[in-house]
PDB file of C-alpha atoms in Angstrom:
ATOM      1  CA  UNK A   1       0.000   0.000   0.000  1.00 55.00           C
ATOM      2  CA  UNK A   2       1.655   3.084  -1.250  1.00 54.00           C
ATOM      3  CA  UNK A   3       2.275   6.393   1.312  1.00 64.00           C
ATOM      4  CA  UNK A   4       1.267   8.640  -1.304  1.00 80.00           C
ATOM      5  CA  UNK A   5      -2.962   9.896  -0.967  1.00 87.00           C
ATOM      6  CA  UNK A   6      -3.916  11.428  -4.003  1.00 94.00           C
ATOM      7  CA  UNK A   7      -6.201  14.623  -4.386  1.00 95.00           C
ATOM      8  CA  UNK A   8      -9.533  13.096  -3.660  1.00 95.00           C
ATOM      9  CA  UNK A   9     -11.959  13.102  -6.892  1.00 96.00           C
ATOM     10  CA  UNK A  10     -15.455  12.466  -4.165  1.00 97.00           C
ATOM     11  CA  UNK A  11     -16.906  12.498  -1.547  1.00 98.00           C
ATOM     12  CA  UNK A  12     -18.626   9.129  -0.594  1.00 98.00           C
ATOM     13  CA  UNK A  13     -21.453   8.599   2.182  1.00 98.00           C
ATOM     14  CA  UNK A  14     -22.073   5.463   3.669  1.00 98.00           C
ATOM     15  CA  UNK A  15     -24.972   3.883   5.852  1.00 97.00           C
ATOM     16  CA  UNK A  16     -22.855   1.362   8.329  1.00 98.00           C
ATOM     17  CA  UNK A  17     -24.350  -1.242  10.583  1.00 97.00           C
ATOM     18  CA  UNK A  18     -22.276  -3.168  12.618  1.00 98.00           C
ATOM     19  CA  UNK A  19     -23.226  -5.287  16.343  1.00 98.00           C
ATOM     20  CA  UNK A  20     -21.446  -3.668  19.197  1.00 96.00           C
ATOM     21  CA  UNK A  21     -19.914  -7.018  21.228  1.00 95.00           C
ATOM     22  CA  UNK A  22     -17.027  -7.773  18.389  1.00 95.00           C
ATOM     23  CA  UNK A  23     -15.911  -4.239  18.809  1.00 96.00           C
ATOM     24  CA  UNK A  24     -14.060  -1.857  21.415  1.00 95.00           C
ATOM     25  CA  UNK A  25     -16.436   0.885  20.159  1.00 95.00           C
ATOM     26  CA  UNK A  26     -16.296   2.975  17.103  1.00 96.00           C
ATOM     27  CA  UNK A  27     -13.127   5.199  17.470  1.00 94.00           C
ATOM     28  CA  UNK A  28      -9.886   3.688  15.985  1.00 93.00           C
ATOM     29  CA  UNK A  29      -7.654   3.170  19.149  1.00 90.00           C
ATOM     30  CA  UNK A  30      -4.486   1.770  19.544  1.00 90.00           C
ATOM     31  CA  UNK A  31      -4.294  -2.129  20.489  1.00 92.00           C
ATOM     32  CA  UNK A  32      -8.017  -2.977  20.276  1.00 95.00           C
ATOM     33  CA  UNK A  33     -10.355  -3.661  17.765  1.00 96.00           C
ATOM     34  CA  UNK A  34     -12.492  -0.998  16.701  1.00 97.00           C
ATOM     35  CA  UNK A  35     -15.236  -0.450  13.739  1.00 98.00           C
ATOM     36  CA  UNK A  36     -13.497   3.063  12.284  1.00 98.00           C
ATOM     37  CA  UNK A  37     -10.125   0.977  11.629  1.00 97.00           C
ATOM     38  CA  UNK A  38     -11.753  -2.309  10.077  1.00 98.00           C
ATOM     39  CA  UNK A  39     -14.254   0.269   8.052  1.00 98.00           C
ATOM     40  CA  UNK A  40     -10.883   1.909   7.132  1.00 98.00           C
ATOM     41  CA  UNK A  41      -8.685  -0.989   6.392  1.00 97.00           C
ATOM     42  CA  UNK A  42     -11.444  -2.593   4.127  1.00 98.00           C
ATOM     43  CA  UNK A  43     -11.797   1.115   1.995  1.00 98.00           C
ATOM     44  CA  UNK A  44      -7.953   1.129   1.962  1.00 97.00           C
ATOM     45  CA  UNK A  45      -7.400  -2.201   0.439  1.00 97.00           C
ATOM     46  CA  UNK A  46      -9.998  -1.559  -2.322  1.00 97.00           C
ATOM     47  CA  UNK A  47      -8.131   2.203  -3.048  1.00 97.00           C
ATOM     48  CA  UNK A  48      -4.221   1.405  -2.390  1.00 96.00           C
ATOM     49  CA  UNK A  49      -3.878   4.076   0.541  1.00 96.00           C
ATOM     50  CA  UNK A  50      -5.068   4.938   3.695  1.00 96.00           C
ATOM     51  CA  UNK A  51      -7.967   6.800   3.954  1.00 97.00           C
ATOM     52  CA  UNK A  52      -9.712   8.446   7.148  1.00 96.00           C
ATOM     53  CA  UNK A  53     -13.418   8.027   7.593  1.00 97.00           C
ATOM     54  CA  UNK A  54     -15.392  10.643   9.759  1.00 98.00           C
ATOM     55  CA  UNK A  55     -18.828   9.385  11.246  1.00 97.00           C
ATOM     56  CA  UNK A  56     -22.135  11.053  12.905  1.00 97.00           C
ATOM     57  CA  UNK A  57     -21.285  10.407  16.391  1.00 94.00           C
ATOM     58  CA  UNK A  58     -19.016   7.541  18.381  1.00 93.00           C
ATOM     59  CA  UNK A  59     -19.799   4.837  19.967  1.00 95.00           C
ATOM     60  CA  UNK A  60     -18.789   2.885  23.059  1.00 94.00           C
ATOM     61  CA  UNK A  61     -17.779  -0.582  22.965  1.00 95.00           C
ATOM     62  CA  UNK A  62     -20.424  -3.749  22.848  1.00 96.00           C
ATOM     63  CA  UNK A  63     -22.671  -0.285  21.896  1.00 98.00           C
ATOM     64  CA  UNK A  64     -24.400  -1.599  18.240  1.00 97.00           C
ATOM     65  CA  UNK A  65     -25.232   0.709  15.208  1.00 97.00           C
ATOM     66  CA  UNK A  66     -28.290  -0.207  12.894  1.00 97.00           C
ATOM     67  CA  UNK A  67     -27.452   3.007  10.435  1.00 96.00           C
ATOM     68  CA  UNK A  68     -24.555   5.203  11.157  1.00 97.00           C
ATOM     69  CA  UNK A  69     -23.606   7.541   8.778  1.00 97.00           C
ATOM     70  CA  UNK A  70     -19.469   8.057   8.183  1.00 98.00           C
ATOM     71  CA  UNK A  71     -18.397   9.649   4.660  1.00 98.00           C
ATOM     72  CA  UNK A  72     -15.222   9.204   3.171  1.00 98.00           C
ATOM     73  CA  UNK A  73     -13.614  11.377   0.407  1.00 98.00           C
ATOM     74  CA  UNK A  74     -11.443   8.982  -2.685  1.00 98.00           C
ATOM     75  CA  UNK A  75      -9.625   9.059  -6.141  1.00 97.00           C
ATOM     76  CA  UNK A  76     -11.659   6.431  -7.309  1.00 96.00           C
ATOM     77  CA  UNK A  77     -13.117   5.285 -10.376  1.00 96.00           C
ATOM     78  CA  UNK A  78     -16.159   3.296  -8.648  1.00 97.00           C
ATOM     79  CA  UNK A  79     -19.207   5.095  -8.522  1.00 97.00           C
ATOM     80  CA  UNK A  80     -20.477   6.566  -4.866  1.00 97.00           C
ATOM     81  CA  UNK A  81     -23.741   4.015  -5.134  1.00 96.00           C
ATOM     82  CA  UNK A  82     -21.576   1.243  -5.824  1.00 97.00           C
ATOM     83  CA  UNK A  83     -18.967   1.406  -2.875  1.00 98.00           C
ATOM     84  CA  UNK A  84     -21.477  -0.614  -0.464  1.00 97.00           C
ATOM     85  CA  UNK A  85     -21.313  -3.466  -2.381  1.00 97.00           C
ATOM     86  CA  UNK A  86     -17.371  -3.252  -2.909  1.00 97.00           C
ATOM     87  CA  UNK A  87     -16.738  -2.741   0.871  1.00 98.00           C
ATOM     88  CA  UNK A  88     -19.554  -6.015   1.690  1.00 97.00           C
ATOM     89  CA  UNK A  89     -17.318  -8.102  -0.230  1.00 95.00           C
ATOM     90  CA  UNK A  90     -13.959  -7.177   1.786  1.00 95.00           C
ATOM     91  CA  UNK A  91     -15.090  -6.503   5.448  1.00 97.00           C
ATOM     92  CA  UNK A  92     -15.470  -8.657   8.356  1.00 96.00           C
ATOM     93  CA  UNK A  93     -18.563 -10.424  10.075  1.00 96.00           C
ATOM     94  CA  UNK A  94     -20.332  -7.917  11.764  1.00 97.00           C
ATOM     95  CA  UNK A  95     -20.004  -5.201   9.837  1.00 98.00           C
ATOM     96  CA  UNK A  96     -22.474  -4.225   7.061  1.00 97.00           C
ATOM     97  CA  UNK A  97     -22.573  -1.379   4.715  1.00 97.00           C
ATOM     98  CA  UNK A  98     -26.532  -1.217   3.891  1.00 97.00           C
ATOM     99  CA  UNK A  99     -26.040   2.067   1.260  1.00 97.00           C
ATOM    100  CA  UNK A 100     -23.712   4.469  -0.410  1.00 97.00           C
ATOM    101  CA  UNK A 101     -24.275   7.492  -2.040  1.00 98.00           C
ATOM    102  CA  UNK A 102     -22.167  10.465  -3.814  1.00 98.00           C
ATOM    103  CA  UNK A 103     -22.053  14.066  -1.333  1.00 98.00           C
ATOM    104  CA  UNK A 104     -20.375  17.411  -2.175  1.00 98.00           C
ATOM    105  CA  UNK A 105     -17.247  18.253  -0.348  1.00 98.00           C
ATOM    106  CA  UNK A 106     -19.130  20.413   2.155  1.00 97.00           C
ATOM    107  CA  UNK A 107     -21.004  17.556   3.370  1.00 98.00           C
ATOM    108  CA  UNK A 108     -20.063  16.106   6.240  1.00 98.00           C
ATOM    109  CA  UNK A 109     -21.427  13.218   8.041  1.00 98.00           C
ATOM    110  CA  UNK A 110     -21.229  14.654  11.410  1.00 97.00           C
ATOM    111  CA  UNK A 111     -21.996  18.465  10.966  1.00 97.00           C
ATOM    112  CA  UNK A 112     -24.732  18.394   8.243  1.00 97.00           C
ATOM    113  CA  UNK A 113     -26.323  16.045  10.591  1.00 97.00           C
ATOM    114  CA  UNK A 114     -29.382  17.396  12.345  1.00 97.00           C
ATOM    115  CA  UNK A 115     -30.428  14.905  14.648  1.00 97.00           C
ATOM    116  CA  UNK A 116     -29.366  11.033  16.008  1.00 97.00           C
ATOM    117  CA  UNK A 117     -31.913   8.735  17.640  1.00 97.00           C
ATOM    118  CA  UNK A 118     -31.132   6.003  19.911  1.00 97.00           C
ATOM    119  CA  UNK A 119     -33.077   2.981  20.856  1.00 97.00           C
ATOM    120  CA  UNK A 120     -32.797   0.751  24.449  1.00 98.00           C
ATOM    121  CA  UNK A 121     -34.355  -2.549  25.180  1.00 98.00           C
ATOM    122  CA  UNK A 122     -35.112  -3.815  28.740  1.00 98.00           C
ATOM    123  CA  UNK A 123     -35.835  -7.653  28.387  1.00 97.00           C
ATOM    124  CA  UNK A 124     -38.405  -8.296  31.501  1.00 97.00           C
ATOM    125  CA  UNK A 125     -38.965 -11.620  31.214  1.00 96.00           C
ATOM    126  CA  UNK A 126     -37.979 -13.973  33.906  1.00 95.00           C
ATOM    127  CA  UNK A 127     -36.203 -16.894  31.808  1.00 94.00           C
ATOM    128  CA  UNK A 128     -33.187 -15.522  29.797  1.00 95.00           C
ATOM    129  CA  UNK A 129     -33.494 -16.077  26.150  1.00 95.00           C
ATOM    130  CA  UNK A 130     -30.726 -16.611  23.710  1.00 96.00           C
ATOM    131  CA  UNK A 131     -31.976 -14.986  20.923  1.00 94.00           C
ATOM    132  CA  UNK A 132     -32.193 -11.642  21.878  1.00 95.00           C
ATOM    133  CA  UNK A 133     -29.476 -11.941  24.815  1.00 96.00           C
ATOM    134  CA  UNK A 134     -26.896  -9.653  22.911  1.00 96.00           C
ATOM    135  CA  UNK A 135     -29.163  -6.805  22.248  1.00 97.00           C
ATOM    136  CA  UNK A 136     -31.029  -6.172  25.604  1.00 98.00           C
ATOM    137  CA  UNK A 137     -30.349  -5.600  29.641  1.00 98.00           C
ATOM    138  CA  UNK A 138     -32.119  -8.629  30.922  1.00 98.00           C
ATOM    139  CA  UNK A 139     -33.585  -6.917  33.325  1.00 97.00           C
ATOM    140  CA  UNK A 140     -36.274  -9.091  35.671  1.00 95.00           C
ATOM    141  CA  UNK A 141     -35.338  -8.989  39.340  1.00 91.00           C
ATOM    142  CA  UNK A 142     -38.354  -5.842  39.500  1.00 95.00           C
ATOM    143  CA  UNK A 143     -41.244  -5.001  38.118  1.00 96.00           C
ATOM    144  CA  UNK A 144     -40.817  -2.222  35.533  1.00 97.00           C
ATOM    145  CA  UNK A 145     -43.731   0.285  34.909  1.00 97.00           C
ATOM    146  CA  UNK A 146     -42.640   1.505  31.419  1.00 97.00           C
ATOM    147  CA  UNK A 147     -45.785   4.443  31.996  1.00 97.00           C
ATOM    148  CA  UNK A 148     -42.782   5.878  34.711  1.00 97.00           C
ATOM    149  CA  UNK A 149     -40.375   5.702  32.314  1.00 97.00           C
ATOM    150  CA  UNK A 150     -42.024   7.782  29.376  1.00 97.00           C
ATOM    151  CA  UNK A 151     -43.406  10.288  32.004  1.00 97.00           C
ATOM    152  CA  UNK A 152     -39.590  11.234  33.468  1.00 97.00           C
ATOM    153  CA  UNK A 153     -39.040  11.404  29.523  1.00 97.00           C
ATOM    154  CA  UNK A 154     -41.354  13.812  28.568  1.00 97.00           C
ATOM    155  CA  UNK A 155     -39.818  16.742  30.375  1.00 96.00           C
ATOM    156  CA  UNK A 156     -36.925  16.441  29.182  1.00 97.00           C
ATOM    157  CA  UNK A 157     -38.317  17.778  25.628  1.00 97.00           C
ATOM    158  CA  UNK A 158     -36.175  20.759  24.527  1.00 96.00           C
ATOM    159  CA  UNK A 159     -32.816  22.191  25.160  1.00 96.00           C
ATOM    160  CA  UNK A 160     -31.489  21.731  28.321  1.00 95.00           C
ATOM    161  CA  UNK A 161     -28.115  21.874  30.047  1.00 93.00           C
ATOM    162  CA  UNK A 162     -27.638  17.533  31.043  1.00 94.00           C
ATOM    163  CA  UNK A 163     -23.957  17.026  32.527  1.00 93.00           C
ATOM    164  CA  UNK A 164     -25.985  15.147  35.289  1.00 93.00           C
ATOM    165  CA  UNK A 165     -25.554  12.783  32.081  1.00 94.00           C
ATOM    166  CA  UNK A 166     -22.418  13.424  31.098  1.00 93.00           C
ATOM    167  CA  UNK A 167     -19.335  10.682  31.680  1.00 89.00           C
ATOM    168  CA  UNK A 168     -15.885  12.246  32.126  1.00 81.00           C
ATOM    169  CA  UNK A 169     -13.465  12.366  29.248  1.00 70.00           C
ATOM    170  CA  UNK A 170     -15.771  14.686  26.991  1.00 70.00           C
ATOM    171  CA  UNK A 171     -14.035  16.875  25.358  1.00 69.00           C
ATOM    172  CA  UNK A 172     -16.824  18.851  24.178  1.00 74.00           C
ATOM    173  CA  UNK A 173     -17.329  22.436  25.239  1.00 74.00           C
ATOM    174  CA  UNK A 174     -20.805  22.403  26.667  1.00 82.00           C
ATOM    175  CA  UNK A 175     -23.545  20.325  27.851  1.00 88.00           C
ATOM    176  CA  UNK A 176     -26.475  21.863  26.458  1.00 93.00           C
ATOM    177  CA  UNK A 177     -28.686  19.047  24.369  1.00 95.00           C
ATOM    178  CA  UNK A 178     -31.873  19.577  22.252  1.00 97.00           C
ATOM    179  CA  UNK A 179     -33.871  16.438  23.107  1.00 97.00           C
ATOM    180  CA  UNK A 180     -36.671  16.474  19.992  1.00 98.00           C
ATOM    181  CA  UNK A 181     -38.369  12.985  20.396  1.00 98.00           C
ATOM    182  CA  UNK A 182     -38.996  10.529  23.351  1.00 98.00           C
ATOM    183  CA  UNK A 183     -40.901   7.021  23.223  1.00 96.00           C
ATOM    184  CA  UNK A 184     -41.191   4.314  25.271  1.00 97.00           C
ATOM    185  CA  UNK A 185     -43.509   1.299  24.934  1.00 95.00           C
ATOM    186  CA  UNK A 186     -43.542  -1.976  25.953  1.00 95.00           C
ATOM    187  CA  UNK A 187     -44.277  -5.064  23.681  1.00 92.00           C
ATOM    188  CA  UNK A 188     -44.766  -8.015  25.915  1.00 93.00           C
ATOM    189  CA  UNK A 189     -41.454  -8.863  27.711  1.00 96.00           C
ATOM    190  CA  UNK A 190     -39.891  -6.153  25.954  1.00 97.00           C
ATOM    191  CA  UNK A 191     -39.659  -2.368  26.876  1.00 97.00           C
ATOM    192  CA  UNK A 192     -38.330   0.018  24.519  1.00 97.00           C
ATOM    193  CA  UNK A 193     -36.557   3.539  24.839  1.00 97.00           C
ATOM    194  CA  UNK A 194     -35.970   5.691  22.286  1.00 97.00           C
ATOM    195  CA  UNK A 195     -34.648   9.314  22.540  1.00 98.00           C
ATOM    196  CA  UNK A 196     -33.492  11.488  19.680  1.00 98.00           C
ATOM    197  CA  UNK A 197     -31.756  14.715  19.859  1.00 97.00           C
ATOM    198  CA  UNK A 198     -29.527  17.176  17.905  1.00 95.00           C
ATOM    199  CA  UNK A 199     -26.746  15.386  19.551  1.00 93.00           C
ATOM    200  CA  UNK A 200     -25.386  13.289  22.711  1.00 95.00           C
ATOM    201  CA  UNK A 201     -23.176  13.646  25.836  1.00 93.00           C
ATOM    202  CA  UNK A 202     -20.474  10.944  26.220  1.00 92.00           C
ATOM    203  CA  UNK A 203     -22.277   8.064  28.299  1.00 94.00           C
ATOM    204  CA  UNK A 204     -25.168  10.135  27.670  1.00 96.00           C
ATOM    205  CA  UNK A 205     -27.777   7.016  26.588  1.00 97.00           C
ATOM    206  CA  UNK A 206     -26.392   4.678  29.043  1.00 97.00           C
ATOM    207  CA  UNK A 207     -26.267   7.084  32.213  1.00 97.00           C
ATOM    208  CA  UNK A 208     -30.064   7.964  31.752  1.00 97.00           C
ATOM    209  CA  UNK A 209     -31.679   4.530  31.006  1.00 98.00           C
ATOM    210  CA  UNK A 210     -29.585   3.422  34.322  1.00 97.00           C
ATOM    211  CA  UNK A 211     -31.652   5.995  36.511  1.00 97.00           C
ATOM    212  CA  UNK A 212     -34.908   5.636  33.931  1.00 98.00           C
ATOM    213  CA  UNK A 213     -34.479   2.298  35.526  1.00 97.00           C
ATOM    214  CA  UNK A 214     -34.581   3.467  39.020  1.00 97.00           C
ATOM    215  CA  UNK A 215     -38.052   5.499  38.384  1.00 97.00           C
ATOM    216  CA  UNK A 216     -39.203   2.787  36.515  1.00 97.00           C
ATOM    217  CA  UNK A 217     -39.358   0.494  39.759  1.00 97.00           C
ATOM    218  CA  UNK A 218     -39.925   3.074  42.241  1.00 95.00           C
ATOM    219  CA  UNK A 219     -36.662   3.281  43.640  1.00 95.00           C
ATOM    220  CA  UNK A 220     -36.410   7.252  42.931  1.00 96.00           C
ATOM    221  CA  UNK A 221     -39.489   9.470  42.539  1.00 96.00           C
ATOM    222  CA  UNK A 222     -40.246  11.483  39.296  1.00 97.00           C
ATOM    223  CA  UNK A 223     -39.626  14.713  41.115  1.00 97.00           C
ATOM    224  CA  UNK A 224     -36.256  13.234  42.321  1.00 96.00           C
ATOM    225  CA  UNK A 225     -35.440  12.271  39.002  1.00 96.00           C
ATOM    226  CA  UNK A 226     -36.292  15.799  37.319  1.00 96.00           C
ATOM    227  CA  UNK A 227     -34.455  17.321  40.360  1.00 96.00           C
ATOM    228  CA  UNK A 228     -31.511  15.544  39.557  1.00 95.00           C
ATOM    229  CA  UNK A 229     -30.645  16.518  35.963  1.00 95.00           C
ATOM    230  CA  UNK A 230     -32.402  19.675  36.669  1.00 94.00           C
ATOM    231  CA  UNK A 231     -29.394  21.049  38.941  1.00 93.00           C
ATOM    232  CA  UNK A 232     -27.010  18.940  37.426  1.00 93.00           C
ATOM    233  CA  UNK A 233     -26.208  16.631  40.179  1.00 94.00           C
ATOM    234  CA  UNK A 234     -24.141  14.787  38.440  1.00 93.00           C
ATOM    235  CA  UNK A 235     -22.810  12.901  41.546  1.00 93.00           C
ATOM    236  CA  UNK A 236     -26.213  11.023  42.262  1.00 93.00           C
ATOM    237  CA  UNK A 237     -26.289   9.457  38.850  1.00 94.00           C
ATOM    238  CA  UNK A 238     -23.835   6.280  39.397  1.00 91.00           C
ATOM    239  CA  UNK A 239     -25.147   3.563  37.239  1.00 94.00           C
ATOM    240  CA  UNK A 240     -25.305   3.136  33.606  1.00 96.00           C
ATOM    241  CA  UNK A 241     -27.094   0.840  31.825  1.00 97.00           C
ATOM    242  CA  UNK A 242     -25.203  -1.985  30.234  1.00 98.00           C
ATOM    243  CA  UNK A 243     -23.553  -0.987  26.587  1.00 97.00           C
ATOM    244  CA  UNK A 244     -25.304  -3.884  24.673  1.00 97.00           C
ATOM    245  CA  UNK A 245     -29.001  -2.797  25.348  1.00 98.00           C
ATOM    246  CA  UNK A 246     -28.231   0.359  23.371  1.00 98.00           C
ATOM    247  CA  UNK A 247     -28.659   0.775  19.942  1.00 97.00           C
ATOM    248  CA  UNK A 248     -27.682   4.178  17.391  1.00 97.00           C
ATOM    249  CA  UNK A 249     -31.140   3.982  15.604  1.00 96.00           C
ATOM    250  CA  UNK A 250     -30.920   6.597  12.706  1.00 95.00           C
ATOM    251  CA  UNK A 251     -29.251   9.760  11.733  1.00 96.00           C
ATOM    252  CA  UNK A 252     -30.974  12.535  10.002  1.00 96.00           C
ATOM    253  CA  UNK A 253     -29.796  15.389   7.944  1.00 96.00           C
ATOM    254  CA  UNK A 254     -31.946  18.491   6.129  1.00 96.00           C
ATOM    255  CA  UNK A 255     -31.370  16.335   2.808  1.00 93.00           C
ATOM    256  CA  UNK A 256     -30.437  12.997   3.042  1.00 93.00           C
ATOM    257  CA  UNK A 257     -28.206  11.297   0.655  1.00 94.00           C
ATOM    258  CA  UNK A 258     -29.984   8.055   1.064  1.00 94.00           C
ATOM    259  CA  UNK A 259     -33.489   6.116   0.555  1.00 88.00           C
ATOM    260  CA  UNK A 260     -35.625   5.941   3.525  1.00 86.00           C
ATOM    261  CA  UNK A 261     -35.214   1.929   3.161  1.00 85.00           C
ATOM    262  CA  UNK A 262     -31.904   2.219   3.698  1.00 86.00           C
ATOM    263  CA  UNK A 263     -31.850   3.370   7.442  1.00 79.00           C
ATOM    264  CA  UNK A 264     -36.118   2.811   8.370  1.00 76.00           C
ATOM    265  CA  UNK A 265     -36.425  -0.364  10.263  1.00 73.00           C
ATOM    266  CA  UNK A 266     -32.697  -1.109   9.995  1.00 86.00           C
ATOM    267  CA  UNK A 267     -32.936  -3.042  13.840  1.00 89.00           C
ATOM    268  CA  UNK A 268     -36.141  -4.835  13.597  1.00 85.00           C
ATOM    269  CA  UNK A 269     -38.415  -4.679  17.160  1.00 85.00           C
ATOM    270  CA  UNK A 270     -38.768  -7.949  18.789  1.00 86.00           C
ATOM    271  CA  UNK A 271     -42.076  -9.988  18.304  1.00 84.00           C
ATOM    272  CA  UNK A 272     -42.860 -12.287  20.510  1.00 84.00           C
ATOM    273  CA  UNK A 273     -45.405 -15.071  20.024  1.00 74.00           C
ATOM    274  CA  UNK A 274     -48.797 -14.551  22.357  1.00 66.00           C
ATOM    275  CA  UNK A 275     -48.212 -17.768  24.369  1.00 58.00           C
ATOM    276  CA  UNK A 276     -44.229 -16.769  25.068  1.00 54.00           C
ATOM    277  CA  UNK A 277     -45.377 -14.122  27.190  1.00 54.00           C
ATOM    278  CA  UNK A 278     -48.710 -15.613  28.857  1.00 52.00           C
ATOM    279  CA  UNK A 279     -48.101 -16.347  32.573  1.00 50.00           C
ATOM    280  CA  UNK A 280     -47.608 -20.262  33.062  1.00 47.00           C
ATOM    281  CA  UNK A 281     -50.714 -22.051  34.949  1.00 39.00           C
TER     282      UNK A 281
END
């Protein structure tokens, strides 16, 4: 692989999927594994020379990614809409590309971007269950009342200052977060989070489903809870919930480069069958 990176002829978008427990997060690292340097690795074998990728947000490992958004700028003759196929062909199990698509140069997959949306699962059920073990927080030692959950949400709606949610190590100037869209519903032994906002603290996700958690079974009061990230008392928020319940949903942008297909439904919601989830007699 030559040294040499030649004047870049486009600017490439990508929609990247990948499960969270293979990696040690998103950001190339030294001496781990990460999804940036296999991403990378696979684009430089295909072009000759190293290339650095720049995605919508980071994140943590054994956190999983149905459609992040990274672009990539190459002297390539391969068409933009064709690189998802090329890349399939050359990275490793459990990471898919699910679409490419040709940007301008002042596109960029982190600053054009206008919102991200995460989604958690809490698996309530008493017996474990293999098949969705590596995407949930098996969570059944108490009861949880998913109504708590969505009404400690709902104020957070807006822009607020949330370093009660913050993890140290941010280097990011502020704390202030636009929260645009909150859900949660349950669908039998499943409860489901999902908050999107113009962006997200480090730990941010994690941090609040672990006290979500705590209203959701009555351990801390919803005026407790609103107190807390309401005067930034970061010191009473000491749990977060475990990376692999946590999932980067979507990424939007004022014009997006891809289909809707491409990134709707990209992590399917658990079904379960009526009698899985009817109390034994």
């Amino acid at each position: 692989m030559g040294d040499r990176v030649p004047t870049p002829t486009q600017r490439v978008a990508l929609v990247v999927q990948y499960l969270g427990h293979p990696f040690y997060g998103w950001q190339r690292q030294p001496h781990h594994r990460t999804v940036q340097e296999e991403v990378e690795t696979a684009i430089a074998k295909v072009l000759g020379y190293p290339v650095t990728i720049h995605a919508a947000g980071r994140t943590d490992t054994g956190v999983h990614a149905a459609a992040q958004v990274v672009h990539v700028d190459v002297n390539s003759p391969i068409p933009a809409h064709k690189w998802a196929v090329v890349l399939n062909n050359t990275l490793p199990e459990g990471i898919l590309i699910r679409a490419s698509a040709p940007v301008s140069f002042d596109w960029h997959a982190r600053f054009t971007a206008t919102w991200r949306r995460y989604r958690y699962l809490l698996y309530t059920a008493a017996r474990p269950n293999l098949f969705i073990e590596p995407f949930v927080w098996h969570y059944y030692h108490e009861p949880i009342d998913e109504q708590r959950i969505h009404a400690a949400l709902t104020p957070l709606l807006g822009r607020h200052h949330l370093s009660a949610f913050r993890r140290a190590g941010s280097s990011r100037p502020h704390s202030w977060v636009e929260v645009q869209e909150v859900l949660c519903q349950r669908q039998g032994p499943v409860v489901c989070l999902e908050v999107q906002a113009s962006g997200f603290l480090y730990g941010m996700m994690r941090l609040l489903v672990g006290m979500l958690v705590q209203v959701a079974t009555g351990r801390r009061s919803l005026d407790e809870f609103q107190n807390i990230w309401k005067h930034e008392r970061r010191e009473a928020v000491k749990y977060a919930a475990p990376a692999k319940g946590l999932c980067l949903l979507d990424v939007g942008y004022p014009e997006s480069p891809f289909p809707r297909e491409a990134r709707s439904q990209a992590m399917p919601h658990f079904l379960f069958d009526p009698l899985s989830i009817t109390p034994d007699h």
